[in-house]
CSV table of C-alpha atoms and ligand atoms in Angstrom, one decimal:
chain,number,residue,atom,x,y,z
K,97,MET,CA,0.0,0.0,0.0
K,98,LYS,CA,1.2,3.5,-0.9
K,99,LEU,CA,-0.3,6.5,0.8
K,100,PHE,CA,-0.2,10.0,-0.7
K,101,ILE,CA,-1.4,13.1,1.1
K,102,TYR,CA,-2.5,16.3,-0.7
K,103,HIS,CA,-3.1,19.3,1.4
K,104,THR,CA,-5.8,20.9,-0.8
K,105,PRO,CA,-8.0,19.9,-3.7
K,106,GLU,CA,-5.9,22.2,-5.9
K,107,LEU,CA,-2.7,20.2,-5.1
K,108,THR,CA,-4.5,16.9,-5.9
K,109,PRO,CA,-3.4,15.4,-9.3
K,110,THR,CA,-6.0,15.4,-12.1
K,111,GLY,CA,-6.4,12.9,-14.9
K,112,LYS,CA,-5.8,9.8,-12.7
K,113,THR,CA,-7.4,8.3,-9.6
K,114,PRO,CA,-6.1,6.1,-6.8
K,115,ASP,CA,-7.7,2.8,-5.7
K,116,CYS,CA,-9.1,4.5,-2.7
K,117,ALA,CA,-9.5,8.3,-2.1
K,118,ILE,CA,-10.2,9.8,1.3
K,119,VAL,CA,-11.5,13.3,1.8
K,120,VAL,CA,-10.8,15.1,5.0
K,121,ASP,CA,-12.5,18.3,6.3
K,122,VAL,CA,-12.2,18.0,10.1
K,123,LEU,CA,-13.6,21.5,10.6
K,124,ARG,CA,-16.3,20.6,9.9
K,125,ALA,CA,-17.8,18.9,6.8
K,126,THR,CA,-16.5,15.3,7.2
K,127,SER,CA,-17.0,15.4,11.0
K,128,THR,CA,-20.6,16.4,10.2
K,129,ILE,CA,-21.0,13.6,7.6
K,130,ALA,CA,-19.7,11.0,10.0
K,131,THR,CA,-22.0,12.2,12.7
K,132,VAL,CA,-25.1,12.2,10.5
K,133,LEU,CA,-24.5,8.6,9.4
K,134,ALA,CA,-23.6,7.5,12.9
K,135,SER,CA,-26.9,9.0,14.1
K,136,GLY,CA,-29.0,7.1,11.7
K,137,GLY,CA,-29.2,9.5,8.7
K,138,GLU,CA,-30.3,7.7,5.6
K,139,ALA,CA,-27.5,9.1,3.5
K,140,VAL,CA,-25.6,12.3,2.9
K,141,GLN,CA,-25.7,13.9,-0.6
K,142,VAL,CA,-23.1,16.5,-1.3
K,143,PHE,CA,-23.3,19.5,-3.6
K,144,SER,CA,-21.0,22.4,-4.4
K,145,ASP,CA,-23.9,24.5,-5.9
K,146,LEU,CA,-26.7,25.6,-3.6
K,147,GLU,CA,-29.2,26.0,-6.4
K,148,GLN,CA,-28.6,22.4,-7.5
K,149,LEU,CA,-29.0,21.2,-3.9
K,150,ILE,CA,-32.3,22.9,-3.6
K,151,ALA,CA,-33.5,21.5,-7.0
K,152,VAL,CA,-32.5,17.9,-6.2
K,153,SER,CA,-33.8,18.0,-2.6
K,154,GLU,CA,-37.2,19.4,-3.7
K,155,LYS,CA,-37.9,16.0,-5.2
K,156,TRP,CA,-37.7,14.4,-1.8
K,157,PRO,CA,-40.6,14.3,0.7
K,158,PRO,CA,-40.0,17.1,3.2
K,159,GLU,CA,-40.1,14.7,6.2
K,160,LYS,CA,-37.3,12.6,4.7
K,161,ARG,CA,-34.9,15.4,3.9
K,162,LEU,CA,-32.7,18.0,5.6
K,163,ARG,CA,-30.9,20.8,4.0
K,164,ALA,CA,-27.6,21.8,5.4
K,165,GLY,CA,-25.4,24.6,4.1
K,166,GLU,CA,-22.4,26.7,5.2
K,167,ARG,CA,-20.7,29.7,3.6
K,168,GLY,CA,-17.8,31.4,5.3
K,169,GLY,CA,-18.6,29.3,8.4
K,170,ALA,CA,-22.2,30.6,8.8
K,171,LYS,CA,-25.4,28.8,8.1
K,172,VAL,CA,-27.1,29.3,4.7
K,173,ALA,CA,-30.4,31.3,5.2
K,174,GLY,CA,-33.5,29.2,4.8
K,175,PHE,CA,-31.8,25.8,5.4
K,176,GLU,CA,-32.6,23.7,8.4
K,177,LEU,CA,-29.0,23.2,9.4
K,178,GLY,CA,-25.6,24.8,9.0
K,179,ASN,CA,-22.5,22.6,9.3
K,180,SER,CA,-22.3,22.0,13.0
K,181,PRO,CA,-22.0,18.2,13.8
K,182,LEU,CA,-23.5,18.9,17.2
K,183,ASP,CA,-26.9,19.8,15.5
K,184,CYS,CA,-27.0,16.3,13.9
K,185,THR,CA,-28.6,14.4,16.8
K,186,ARG,CA,-30.5,11.2,16.3
K,187,GLU,CA,-33.8,13.1,16.9
K,188,VAL,CA,-33.0,15.4,14.0
K,189,VAL,CA,-31.4,13.2,11.4
K,190,GLU,CA,-32.7,9.6,11.8
K,191,GLY,CA,-34.2,8.2,8.6
K,192,ARG,CA,-33.5,11.4,6.7
K,193,ARG,CA,-31.2,12.3,3.9
K,194,LEU,CA,-28.9,15.3,4.5
K,195,PHE,CA,-28.4,17.5,1.4
K,196,ILE,CA,-25.3,19.5,2.2
K,197,SER,CA,-23.1,22.1,0.6
K,198,THR,CA,-20.1,23.6,2.4
K,199,THR,CA,-17.3,26.0,1.3
K,200,ASN,CA,-14.4,23.6,1.0
K,201,GLY,CA,-15.3,20.1,2.0
K,202,THR,CA,-17.8,19.4,-0.7
K,203,ARG,CA,-15.4,20.8,-3.3
K,204,ALA,CA,-12.7,18.4,-2.1
K,205,LEU,CA,-15.0,15.5,-2.3
K,206,GLN,CA,-15.9,16.3,-5.9
K,207,ARG,CA,-12.3,16.4,-6.8
K,208,ILE,CA,-11.9,12.7,-6.1
K,209,GLU,CA,-15.4,11.4,-6.5
K,210,HIS,CA,-14.5,9.3,-9.6
K,211,SER,CA,-12.1,7.1,-7.6
K,212,PRO,CA,-13.3,3.4,-7.3
K,213,SER,CA,-13.7,3.8,-3.6
K,214,VAL,CA,-14.3,7.2,-1.9
K,215,LEU,CA,-14.4,7.7,1.9
K,216,ALA,CA,-14.9,10.7,4.2
K,217,ALA,CA,-12.7,10.8,7.2
K,218,ALA,CA,-12.4,12.9,10.3
K,219,LEU,CA,-10.6,12.4,13.6
K,220,ILE,CA,-13.8,11.1,15.2
K,221,ASN,CA,-14.1,8.2,12.8
K,222,ARG,CA,-10.3,7.7,12.1
K,223,ALA,CA,-10.3,4.1,13.4
K,224,ALA,CA,-13.1,2.9,11.1
K,225,VAL,CA,-11.3,4.4,8.1
K,226,VAL,CA,-8.0,2.7,9.1
K,227,GLN,CA,-9.8,-0.6,9.6
K,228,TYR,CA,-11.2,-0.3,6.0
K,229,LEU,CA,-7.7,0.2,4.6
K,230,LEU,CA,-6.4,-2.8,6.6
K,231,ASP,CA,-9.2,-5.0,5.4
K,232,LYS,CA,-9.2,-3.9,1.7
K,233,GLN,CA,-5.5,-3.3,1.2
K,234,PRO,CA,-5.8,-0.9,-1.7
K,235,GLU,CA,-2.6,-0.4,-3.5
K,236,THR,CA,-2.8,3.4,-3.8
K,237,VAL,CA,-4.5,5.6,-1.3
K,238,TRP,CA,-4.9,9.4,-1.5
K,239,ILE,CA,-5.9,11.5,1.4
K,240,VAL,CA,-7.1,14.9,0.3
K,241,GLY,CA,-7.4,17.8,2.7
K,242,SER,CA,-10.1,20.4,2.0
K,243,GLY,CA,-8.0,23.3,3.2
K,244,TRP,CA,-9.5,26.7,3.1
K,245,GLU,CA,-10.1,28.3,-0.3
K,246,GLY,CA,-7.0,26.7,-1.8
K,247,THR,CA,-4.7,27.0,1.2
K,248,PHE,CA,-3.3,24.5,3.7
K,249,SER,CA,-5.1,23.8,6.9
K,250,LEU,CA,-3.5,22.3,10.0
K,251,GLU,CA,-6.6,20.3,11.1
K,252,ASP,CA,-6.9,18.4,7.9
K,253,THR,CA,-3.2,17.6,7.7
K,254,VAL,CA,-3.1,16.4,11.3
K,255,CYS,CA,-6.0,14.1,10.6
K,256,ALA,CA,-4.2,12.7,7.5
K,257,GLY,CA,-1.2,12.2,9.8
K,258,ALA,CA,-3.4,10.4,12.4
K,259,ILE,CA,-4.6,8.0,9.7
K,260,ALA,CA,-1.1,7.3,8.4
K,261,HIS,CA,0.3,7.0,12.0
K,262,SER,CA,-2.3,4.4,12.9
K,263,LEU,CA,-2.0,2.5,9.7
K,264,ALA,CA,1.7,2.2,10.2
K,265,GLU,CA,1.1,0.9,13.7
K,266,LYS,CA,-1.5,-1.6,12.7
K,267,SER,CA,-0.2,-2.9,9.4
K,268,GLN,CA,2.9,-4.7,8.2
K,269,PHE,CA,4.2,-1.4,6.6
K,270,SER,CA,6.6,1.0,8.2
K,271,GLN,CA,5.9,4.8,7.9
K,272,ASP,CA,8.7,4.9,5.4
K,273,GLU,CA,7.2,2.0,3.3
K,274,LEU,CA,3.7,3.6,3.4
K,275,ALA,CA,4.8,7.1,2.4
K,276,GLY,CA,4.2,7.8,-1.3
K,277,ASN,CA,5.1,11.5,-0.9
K,278,ASP,CA,6.9,13.7,1.6
K,279,GLU,CA,3.6,15.1,2.9
K,280,VAL,CA,3.0,11.7,4.6
K,281,ILE,CA,6.1,12.0,6.7
K,282,SER,CA,5.4,15.6,7.7
K,283,ALA,CA,1.7,14.9,8.5
K,284,ILE,CA,2.8,12.0,10.8
K,285,ALA,CA,5.3,14.4,12.5
K,286,LEU,CA,2.5,17.0,13.0
K,287,TYR,CA,0.2,14.4,14.5
K,288,SER,CA,2.9,12.9,16.7
K,289,HIS,CA,3.7,16.3,18.1
K,290,TRP,CA,0.0,17.3,18.8
K,291,GLN,CA,-1.8,14.0,19.4
K,292,ASN,CA,-2.3,14.7,23.1
K,293,ASP,CA,-3.6,18.3,22.5
K,294,LEU,CA,-5.5,18.3,19.2
K,295,LEU,CA,-7.8,21.0,20.6
K,296,GLY,CA,-4.8,23.1,21.3
K,297,LEU,CA,-3.7,22.7,17.7
K,298,PHE,CA,-7.2,23.7,16.5
K,299,HIS,CA,-7.0,26.9,18.6
K,300,GLN,CA,-3.9,27.8,16.6
K,301,ALA,CA,-5.4,26.9,13.2
K,302,SER,CA,-6.7,29.8,11.1
K,303,HIS,CA,-10.1,28.0,10.5
K,304,GLY,CA,-10.2,27.1,14.2
K,305,LYS,CA,-9.9,30.8,15.0
K,306,ARG,CA,-12.5,31.6,12.4
K,307,LEU,CA,-15.0,29.2,14.1
K,308,LEU,CA,-14.1,30.5,17.5
K,309,ARG,CA,-15.1,34.0,16.4
K,310,LEU,CA,-18.4,32.4,15.3
K,311,GLU,CA,-18.8,30.9,18.9
K,312,SER,CA,-18.3,27.3,17.8
K,313,HIS,CA,-16.0,26.3,20.6
K,314,GLU,CA,-18.1,23.2,21.3
K,315,ASP,CA,-17.7,22.1,17.7
K,316,LEU,CA,-13.9,22.4,18.0
K,317,LYS,CA,-14.0,20.3,21.1
K,318,TYR,CA,-16.2,17.6,19.5
K,319,CYS,CA,-14.1,17.5,16.3
K,320,ALA,CA,-10.8,17.2,18.2
K,321,GLN,CA,-11.8,13.8,19.6
K,322,THR,CA,-10.3,10.7,18.1
K,323,ASP,CA,-12.0,7.4,17.3
K,324,ILE,CA,-15.3,8.0,19.0
K,325,LEU,CA,-17.6,7.0,16.1
K,326,ASP,CA,-17.5,3.5,14.5
K,327,VAL,CA,-18.8,4.7,11.1
K,328,LEU,CA,-17.5,4.5,7.6
K,329,PRO,CA,-18.9,7.1,5.2
K,330,ILE,CA,-18.3,5.5,1.8
K,331,GLN,CA,-19.6,6.8,-1.5
K,332,GLN,CA,-22.5,4.6,-2.8
K,333,GLU,CA,-23.2,6.6,-5.9
K,334,LEU,CA,-21.7,9.8,-7.3
K,335,GLY,CA,-21.9,12.4,-4.5
K,336,VAL,CA,-23.9,10.2,-2.1
K,337,LEU,CA,-22.3,8.7,1.0
H,48,3SL,O1,-15.3,24.6,4.3
H,48,3SL,C1,-16.0,23.7,4.6
H,48,3SL,O2,-16.4,22.8,3.9
H,48,3SL,C2,-16.6,23.8,6.0
H,48,3SL,O3,-16.5,22.6,6.7
H,48,3SL,C3,-16.3,25.0,6.7
H,48,3SL,S1,-17.1,25.2,8.3
H,48,3SL,O4,-16.3,24.6,9.3
H,48,3SL,O5,-18.4,24.8,8.2
H,48,3SL,O6,-17.0,26.7,8.5
């Protein structure tokens, strides 16, 4: 198995696909997706375009759908939900499909959606993603960070490092054998340094600070937890996990 980490969708190669692609948007799209599925959501359908989201979701019975949207960290007006995983309780999401569009996470997912296997990972479901890789043994794995509008983000890279670190611990591969690019080694180093204070790292991250200004401290705390949800968001059809 060879692992490649790309910090942003823009840095992700085009014109080819890996055996398995993993999108990461710890703050907060992939944490929300994992939470919805763990809370009994029927599925999560991802859109980059809000008008398309509205048009597709209109075809679903109102009691079976939820619209979630975020732009610049804030909830999209008229939607039931923003992008806070803490709003996705069982009472709210069970049996419903979440139609979601966020600034960066959905764009990153679309960048790799044509890969044969597409997963969404966050720190909260890291163990389930690692277990999938151990079971399936794909030859090439890409982990794609969502970043923020084309720039690197600490929280996505530390999550990519957490996945790589755990994979090296649990598989027959050393970190060096797993690393397909230098980003893997640096992401593991970042995770190794901060693994006992991920919330502290989030407080230093630019998007963490942006969310703190929006009074989302509880979201940061929740998303900084590791391995708390045994859920594997995996693409079933294009854009649907
Ligand atoms: O950019 C995204 O996709 C979002 O996850 C950003 S936010 O955390 O909802 O502000």
